[in-house]
mmCIF file of C-alpha atoms and ligand atoms in Angstrom:
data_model
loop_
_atom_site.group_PDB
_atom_site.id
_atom_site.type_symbol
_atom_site.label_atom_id
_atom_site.label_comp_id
_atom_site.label_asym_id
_atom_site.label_seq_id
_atom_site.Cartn_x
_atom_site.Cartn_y
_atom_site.Cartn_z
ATOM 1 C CA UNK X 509 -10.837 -72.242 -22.446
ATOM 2 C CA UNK X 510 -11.093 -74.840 -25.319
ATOM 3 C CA UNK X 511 -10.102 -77.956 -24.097
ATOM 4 C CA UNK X 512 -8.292 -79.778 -21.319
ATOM 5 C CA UNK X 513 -5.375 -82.391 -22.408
ATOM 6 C CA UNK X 514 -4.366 -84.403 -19.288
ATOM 7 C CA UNK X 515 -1.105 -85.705 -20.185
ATOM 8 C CA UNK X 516 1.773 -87.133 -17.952
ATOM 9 C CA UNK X 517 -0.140 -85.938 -14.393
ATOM 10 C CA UNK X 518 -0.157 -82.160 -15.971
ATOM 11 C CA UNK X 519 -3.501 -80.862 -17.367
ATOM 12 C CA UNK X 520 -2.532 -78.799 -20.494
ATOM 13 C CA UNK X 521 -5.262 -75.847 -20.569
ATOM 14 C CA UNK X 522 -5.668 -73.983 -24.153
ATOM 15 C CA UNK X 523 -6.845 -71.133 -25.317
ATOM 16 C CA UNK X 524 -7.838 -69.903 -28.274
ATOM 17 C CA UNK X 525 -7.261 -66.223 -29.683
ATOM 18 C CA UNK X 526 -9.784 -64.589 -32.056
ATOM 19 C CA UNK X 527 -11.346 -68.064 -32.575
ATOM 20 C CA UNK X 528 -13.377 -67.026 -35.653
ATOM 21 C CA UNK X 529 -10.854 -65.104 -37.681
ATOM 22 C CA UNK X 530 -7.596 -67.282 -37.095
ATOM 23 C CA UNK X 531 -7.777 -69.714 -34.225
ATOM 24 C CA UNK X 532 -4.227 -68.842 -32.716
ATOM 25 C CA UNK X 533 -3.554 -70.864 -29.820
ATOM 26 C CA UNK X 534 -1.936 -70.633 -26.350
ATOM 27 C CA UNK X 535 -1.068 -73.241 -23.885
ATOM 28 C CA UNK X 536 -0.790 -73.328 -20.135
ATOM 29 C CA UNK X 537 0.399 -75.641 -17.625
ATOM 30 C CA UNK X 538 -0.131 -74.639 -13.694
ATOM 31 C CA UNK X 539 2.343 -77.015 -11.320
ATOM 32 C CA UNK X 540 2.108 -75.638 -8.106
ATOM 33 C CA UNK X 541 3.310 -71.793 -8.473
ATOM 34 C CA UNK X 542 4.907 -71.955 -11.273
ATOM 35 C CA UNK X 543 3.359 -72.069 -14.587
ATOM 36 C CA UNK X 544 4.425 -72.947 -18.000
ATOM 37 C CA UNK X 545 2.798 -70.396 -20.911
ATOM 38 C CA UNK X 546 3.418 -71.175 -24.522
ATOM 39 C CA UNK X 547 2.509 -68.240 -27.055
ATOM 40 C CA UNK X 548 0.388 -66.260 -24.759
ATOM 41 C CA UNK X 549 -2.108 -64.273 -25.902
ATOM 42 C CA UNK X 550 -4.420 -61.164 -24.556
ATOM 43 C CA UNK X 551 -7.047 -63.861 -22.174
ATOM 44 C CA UNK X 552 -8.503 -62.914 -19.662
ATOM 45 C CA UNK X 553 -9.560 -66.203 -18.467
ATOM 46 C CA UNK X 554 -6.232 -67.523 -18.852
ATOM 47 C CA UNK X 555 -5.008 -64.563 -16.615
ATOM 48 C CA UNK X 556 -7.877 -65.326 -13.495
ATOM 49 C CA UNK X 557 -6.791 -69.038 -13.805
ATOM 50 C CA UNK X 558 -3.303 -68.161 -12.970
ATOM 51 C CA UNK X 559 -4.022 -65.455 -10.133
ATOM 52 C CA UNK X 560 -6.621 -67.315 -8.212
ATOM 53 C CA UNK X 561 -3.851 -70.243 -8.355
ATOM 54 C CA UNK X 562 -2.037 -68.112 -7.307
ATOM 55 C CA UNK X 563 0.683 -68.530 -9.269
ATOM 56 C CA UNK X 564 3.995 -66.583 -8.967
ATOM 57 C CA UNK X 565 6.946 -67.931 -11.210
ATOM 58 C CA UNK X 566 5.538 -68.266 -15.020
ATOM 59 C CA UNK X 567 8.071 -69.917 -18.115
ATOM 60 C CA UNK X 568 7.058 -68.013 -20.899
ATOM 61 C CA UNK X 569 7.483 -69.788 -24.154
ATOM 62 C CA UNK X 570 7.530 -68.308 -27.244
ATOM 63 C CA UNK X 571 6.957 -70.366 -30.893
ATOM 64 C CA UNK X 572 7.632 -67.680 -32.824
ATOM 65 C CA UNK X 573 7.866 -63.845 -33.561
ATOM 66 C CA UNK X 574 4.461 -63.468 -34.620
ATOM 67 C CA UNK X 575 2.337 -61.313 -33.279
ATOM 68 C CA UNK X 576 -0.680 -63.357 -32.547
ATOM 69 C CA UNK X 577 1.559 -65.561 -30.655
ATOM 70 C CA UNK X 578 3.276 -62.922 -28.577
ATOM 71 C CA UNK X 579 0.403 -60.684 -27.892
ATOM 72 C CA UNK X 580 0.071 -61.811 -24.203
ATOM 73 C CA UNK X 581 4.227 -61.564 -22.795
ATOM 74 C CA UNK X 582 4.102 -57.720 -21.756
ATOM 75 C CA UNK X 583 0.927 -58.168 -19.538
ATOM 76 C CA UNK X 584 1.957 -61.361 -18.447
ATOM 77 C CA UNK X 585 5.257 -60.237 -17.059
ATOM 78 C CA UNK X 586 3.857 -56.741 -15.465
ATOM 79 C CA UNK X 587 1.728 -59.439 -12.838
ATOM 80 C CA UNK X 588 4.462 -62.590 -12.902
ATOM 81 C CA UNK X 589 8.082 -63.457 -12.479
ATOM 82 C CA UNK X 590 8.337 -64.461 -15.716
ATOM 83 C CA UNK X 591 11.187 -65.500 -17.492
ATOM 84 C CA UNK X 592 10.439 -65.329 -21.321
ATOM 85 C CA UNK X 593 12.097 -67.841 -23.652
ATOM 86 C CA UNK X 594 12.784 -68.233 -27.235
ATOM 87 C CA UNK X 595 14.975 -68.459 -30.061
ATOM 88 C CA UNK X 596 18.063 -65.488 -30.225
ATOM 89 C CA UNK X 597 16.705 -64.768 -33.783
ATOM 90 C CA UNK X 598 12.994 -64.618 -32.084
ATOM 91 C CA UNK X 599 14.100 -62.428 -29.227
ATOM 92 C CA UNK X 600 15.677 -59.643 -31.888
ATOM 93 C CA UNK X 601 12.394 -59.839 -33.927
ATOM 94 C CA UNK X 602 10.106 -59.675 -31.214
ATOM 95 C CA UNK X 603 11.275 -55.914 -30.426
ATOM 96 C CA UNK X 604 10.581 -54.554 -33.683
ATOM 97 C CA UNK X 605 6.664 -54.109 -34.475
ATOM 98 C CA UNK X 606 7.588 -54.422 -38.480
ATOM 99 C CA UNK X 607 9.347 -57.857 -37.529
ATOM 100 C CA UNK X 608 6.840 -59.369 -35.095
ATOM 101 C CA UNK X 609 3.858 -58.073 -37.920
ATOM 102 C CA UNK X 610 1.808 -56.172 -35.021
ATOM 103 C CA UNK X 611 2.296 -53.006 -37.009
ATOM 104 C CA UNK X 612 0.351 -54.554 -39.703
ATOM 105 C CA UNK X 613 -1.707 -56.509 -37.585
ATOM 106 C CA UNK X 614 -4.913 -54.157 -37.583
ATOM 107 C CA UNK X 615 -5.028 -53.145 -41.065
ATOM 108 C CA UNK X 616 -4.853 -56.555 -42.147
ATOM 109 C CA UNK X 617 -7.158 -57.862 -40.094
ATOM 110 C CA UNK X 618 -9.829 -55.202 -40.906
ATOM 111 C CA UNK X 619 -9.894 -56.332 -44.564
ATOM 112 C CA UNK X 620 -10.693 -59.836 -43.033
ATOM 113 C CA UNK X 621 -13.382 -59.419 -40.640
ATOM 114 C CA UNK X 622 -16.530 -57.827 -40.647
ATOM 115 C CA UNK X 623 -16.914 -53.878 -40.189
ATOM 116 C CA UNK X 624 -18.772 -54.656 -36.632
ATOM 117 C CA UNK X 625 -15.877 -56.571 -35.469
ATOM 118 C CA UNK X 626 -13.524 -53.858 -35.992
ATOM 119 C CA UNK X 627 -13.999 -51.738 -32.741
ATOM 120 C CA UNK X 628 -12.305 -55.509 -31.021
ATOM 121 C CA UNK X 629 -8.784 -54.743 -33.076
ATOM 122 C CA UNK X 630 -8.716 -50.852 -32.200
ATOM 123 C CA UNK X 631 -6.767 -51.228 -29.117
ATOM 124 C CA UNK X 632 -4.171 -53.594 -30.787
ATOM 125 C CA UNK X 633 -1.117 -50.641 -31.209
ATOM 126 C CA UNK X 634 2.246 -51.465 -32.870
ATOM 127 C CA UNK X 635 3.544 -54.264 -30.041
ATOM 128 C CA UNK X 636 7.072 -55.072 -28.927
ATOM 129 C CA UNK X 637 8.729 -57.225 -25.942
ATOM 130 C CA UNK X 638 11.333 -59.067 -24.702
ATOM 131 C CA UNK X 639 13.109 -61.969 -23.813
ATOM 132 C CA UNK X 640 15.350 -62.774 -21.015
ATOM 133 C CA UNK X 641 16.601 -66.236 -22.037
ATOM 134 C CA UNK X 642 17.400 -67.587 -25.946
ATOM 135 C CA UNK X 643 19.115 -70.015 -27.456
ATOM 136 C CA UNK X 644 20.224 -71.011 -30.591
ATOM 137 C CA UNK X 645 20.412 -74.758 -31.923
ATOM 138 C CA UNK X 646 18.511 -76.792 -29.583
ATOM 139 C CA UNK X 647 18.194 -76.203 -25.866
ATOM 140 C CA UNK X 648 16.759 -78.170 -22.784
ATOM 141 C CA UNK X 649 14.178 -76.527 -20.187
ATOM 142 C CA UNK X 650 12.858 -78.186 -17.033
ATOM 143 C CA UNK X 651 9.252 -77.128 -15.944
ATOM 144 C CA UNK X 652 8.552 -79.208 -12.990
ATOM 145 C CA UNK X 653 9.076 -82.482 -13.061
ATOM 146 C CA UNK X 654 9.188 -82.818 -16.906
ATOM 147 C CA UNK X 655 11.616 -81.603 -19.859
ATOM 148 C CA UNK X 656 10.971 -79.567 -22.430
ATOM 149 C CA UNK X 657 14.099 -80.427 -25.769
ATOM 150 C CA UNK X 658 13.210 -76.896 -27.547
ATOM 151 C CA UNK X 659 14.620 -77.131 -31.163
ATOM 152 C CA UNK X 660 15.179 -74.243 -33.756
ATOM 153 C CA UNK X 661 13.210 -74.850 -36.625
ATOM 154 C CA UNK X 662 13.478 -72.341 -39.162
ATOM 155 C CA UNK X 663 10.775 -72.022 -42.246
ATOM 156 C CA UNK X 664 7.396 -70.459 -41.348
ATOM 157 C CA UNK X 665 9.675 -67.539 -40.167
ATOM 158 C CA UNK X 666 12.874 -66.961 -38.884
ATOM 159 C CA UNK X 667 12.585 -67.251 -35.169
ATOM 160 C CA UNK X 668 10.559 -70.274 -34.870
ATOM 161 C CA UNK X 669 11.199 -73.334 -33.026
ATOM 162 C CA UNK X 670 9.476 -76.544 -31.712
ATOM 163 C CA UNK X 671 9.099 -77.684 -28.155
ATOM 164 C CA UNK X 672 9.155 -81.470 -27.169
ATOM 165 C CA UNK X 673 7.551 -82.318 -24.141
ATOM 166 C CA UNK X 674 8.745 -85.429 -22.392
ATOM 167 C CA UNK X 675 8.744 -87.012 -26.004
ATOM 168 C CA UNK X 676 5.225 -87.269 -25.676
ATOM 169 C CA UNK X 677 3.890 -84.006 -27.199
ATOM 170 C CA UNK X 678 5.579 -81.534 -29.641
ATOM 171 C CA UNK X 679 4.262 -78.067 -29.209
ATOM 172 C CA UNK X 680 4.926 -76.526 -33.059
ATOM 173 C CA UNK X 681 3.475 -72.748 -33.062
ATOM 174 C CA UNK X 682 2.993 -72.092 -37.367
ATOM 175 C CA UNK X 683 5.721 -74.922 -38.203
ATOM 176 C CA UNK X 684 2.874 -77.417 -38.191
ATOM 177 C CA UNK X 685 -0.345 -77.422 -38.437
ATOM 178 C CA UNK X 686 -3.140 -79.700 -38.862
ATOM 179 C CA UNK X 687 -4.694 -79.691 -42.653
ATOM 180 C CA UNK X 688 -3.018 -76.568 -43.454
ATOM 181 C CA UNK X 689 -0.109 -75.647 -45.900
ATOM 182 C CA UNK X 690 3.077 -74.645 -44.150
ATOM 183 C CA UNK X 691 3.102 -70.972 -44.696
ATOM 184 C CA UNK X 692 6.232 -69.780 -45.780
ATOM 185 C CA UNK X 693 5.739 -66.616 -47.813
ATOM 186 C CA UNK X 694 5.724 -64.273 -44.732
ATOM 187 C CA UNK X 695 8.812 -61.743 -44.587
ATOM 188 C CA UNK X 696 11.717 -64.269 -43.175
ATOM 189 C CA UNK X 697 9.837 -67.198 -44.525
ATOM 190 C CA UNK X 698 11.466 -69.453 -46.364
ATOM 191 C CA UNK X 699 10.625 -73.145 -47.701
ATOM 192 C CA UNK X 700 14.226 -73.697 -48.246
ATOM 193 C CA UNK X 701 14.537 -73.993 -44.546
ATOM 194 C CA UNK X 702 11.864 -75.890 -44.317
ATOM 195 C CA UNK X 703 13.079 -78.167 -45.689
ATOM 196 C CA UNK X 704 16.102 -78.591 -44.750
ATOM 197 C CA UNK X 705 15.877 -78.312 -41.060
ATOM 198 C CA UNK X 706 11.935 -78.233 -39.973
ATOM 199 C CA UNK X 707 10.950 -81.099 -41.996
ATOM 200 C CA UNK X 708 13.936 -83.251 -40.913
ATOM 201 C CA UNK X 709 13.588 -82.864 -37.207
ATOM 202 C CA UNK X 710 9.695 -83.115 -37.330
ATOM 203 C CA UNK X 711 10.506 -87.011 -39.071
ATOM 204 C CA UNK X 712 13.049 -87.333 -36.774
ATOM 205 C CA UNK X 713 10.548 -87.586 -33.674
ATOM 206 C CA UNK X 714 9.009 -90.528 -32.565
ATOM 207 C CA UNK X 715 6.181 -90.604 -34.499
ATOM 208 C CA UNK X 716 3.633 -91.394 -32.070
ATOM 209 C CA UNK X 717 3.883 -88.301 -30.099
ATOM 210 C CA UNK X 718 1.107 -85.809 -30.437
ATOM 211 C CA UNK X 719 1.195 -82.133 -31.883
ATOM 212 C CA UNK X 720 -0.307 -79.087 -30.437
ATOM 213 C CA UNK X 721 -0.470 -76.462 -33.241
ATOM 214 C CA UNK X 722 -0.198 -72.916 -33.134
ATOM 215 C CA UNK X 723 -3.919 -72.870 -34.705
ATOM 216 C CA UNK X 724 -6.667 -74.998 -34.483
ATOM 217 C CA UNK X 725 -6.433 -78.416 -32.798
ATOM 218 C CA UNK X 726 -4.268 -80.909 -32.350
ATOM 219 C CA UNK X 727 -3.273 -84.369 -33.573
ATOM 220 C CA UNK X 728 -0.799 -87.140 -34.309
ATOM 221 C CA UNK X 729 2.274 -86.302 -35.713
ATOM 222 C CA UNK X 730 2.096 -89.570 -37.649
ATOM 223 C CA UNK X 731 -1.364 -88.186 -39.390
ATOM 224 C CA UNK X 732 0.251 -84.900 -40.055
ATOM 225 C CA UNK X 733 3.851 -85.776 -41.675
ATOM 226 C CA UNK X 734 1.734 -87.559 -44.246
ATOM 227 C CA UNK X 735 0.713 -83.921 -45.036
ATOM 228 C CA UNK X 736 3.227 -82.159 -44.658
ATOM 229 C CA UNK X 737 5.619 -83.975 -46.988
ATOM 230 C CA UNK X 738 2.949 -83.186 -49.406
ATOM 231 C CA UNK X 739 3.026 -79.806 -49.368
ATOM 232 C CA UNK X 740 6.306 -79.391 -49.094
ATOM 233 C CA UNK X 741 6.759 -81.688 -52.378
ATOM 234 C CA UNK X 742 4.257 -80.250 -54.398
ATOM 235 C CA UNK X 743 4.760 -76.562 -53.855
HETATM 236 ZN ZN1 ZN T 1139 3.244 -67.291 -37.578
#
């Protein structure tokens, strides 16, 4: 577990997944027995944490089609009630190992890492799953006591979106991240879209709300629209 963000009575736990090579990162809130999950991933430790809370019902949310935000749903859902959200674009792409990059996922990852770290991606086979509620546009989920305002935010890939909590926190998987270039060269990327609707709604927030990234950690949005507008002007 990396860190522990106590915001609006829920603690926010996160994880991180293959914190040397990439840093992806997955979020969980435990209310009671239900749970919220955004992009899970393959932890253990997350997993423990929600059987000895004994959790039962579990929101699944996912950022995007990616595979190293994704990795977690099918073992998730074989031990929880879960109901697995995204975008309808996200929830087509997520089936298809090509689409959600798992079938590359190894290969590409062995040119990265070290030869002794290999043996850790072995197990990672071409990957697929599913999702039982989508949206497109914008949609509103209630976990709890608080509301989620999820909003489709095309770019970094096709299925993407960014989740609002409460106006206090926006959860935004690859569409932001801190000190990094938007990537938009993946298959369905496109900084056209960007543009045009990520870049809008991320200005459109109130900009003293607080992002949690799909990588690394997170920080104000204020801090990171500065960069962003950057690199989407210069590139
Ligand atoms: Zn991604």
């Amino acid at each position: 577990m990396k860190c522990c963000i106590p915001i609006c009575n829920i603690p926010i736990q996160c994880f991180s997944f293959m914190p040397e090579i990439e840093d992806a990162r997955m979020y969980l809130c435990i209310e009671g027995k239900t749970a919220l999950v955004i992009d899970p991933s393959l932890s253990e430790e997350a997993f423990v944490l929600l059987k000895q809370a004994g959790v039962e019902d579990v929101t699944v949310l996912l950022t995007h089609e990616h595979y190293d935000h994704i990795s977690g749903v099918n073992r998730l859902c074989s031990s929880f009630n879960c109901n697995v959200v995204c975008t309808e674009i996200c929830a087509k792409l997520i089936q298809d190992p090509r689409k959600n990059l798992s079938q590359y996922y190894r290969p590409q990852h062995i040119m990265l890492v070290e030869k002794k770290q290999i043996s850790a991606f072995a197990q990672i086979q071409p990957f697929s799953c599913h999702a039982d509620t989508c949206f497109s546009g914008q949609m509103k989920l209630h976990f709890s006591h608080h509301t989620l305002v999820l909003t489709e935010t095309p770019g970094h890939s096709r299925g993407s979106l960014c989740a609002a909590l409460d106006d206090q926190i926006v959860f935004t998987g690859d569409s932001l991240i801190p000190h990094t270039p938007v990537v938009t060269k993946l298959p369905g990327g496109s900084r056209q879209d960007y543009k045009i609707y990520t870049l809008p709604y991320l200005c459109s927030l109130p900009n003293d709300m607080w992002v949690l990234p799909g990588h690394f950690d997170g920080a104000p949005l204020k801090e990171l629209l500065k960069e962003v507008k950057t690199y989407v002007t210069e590139g």
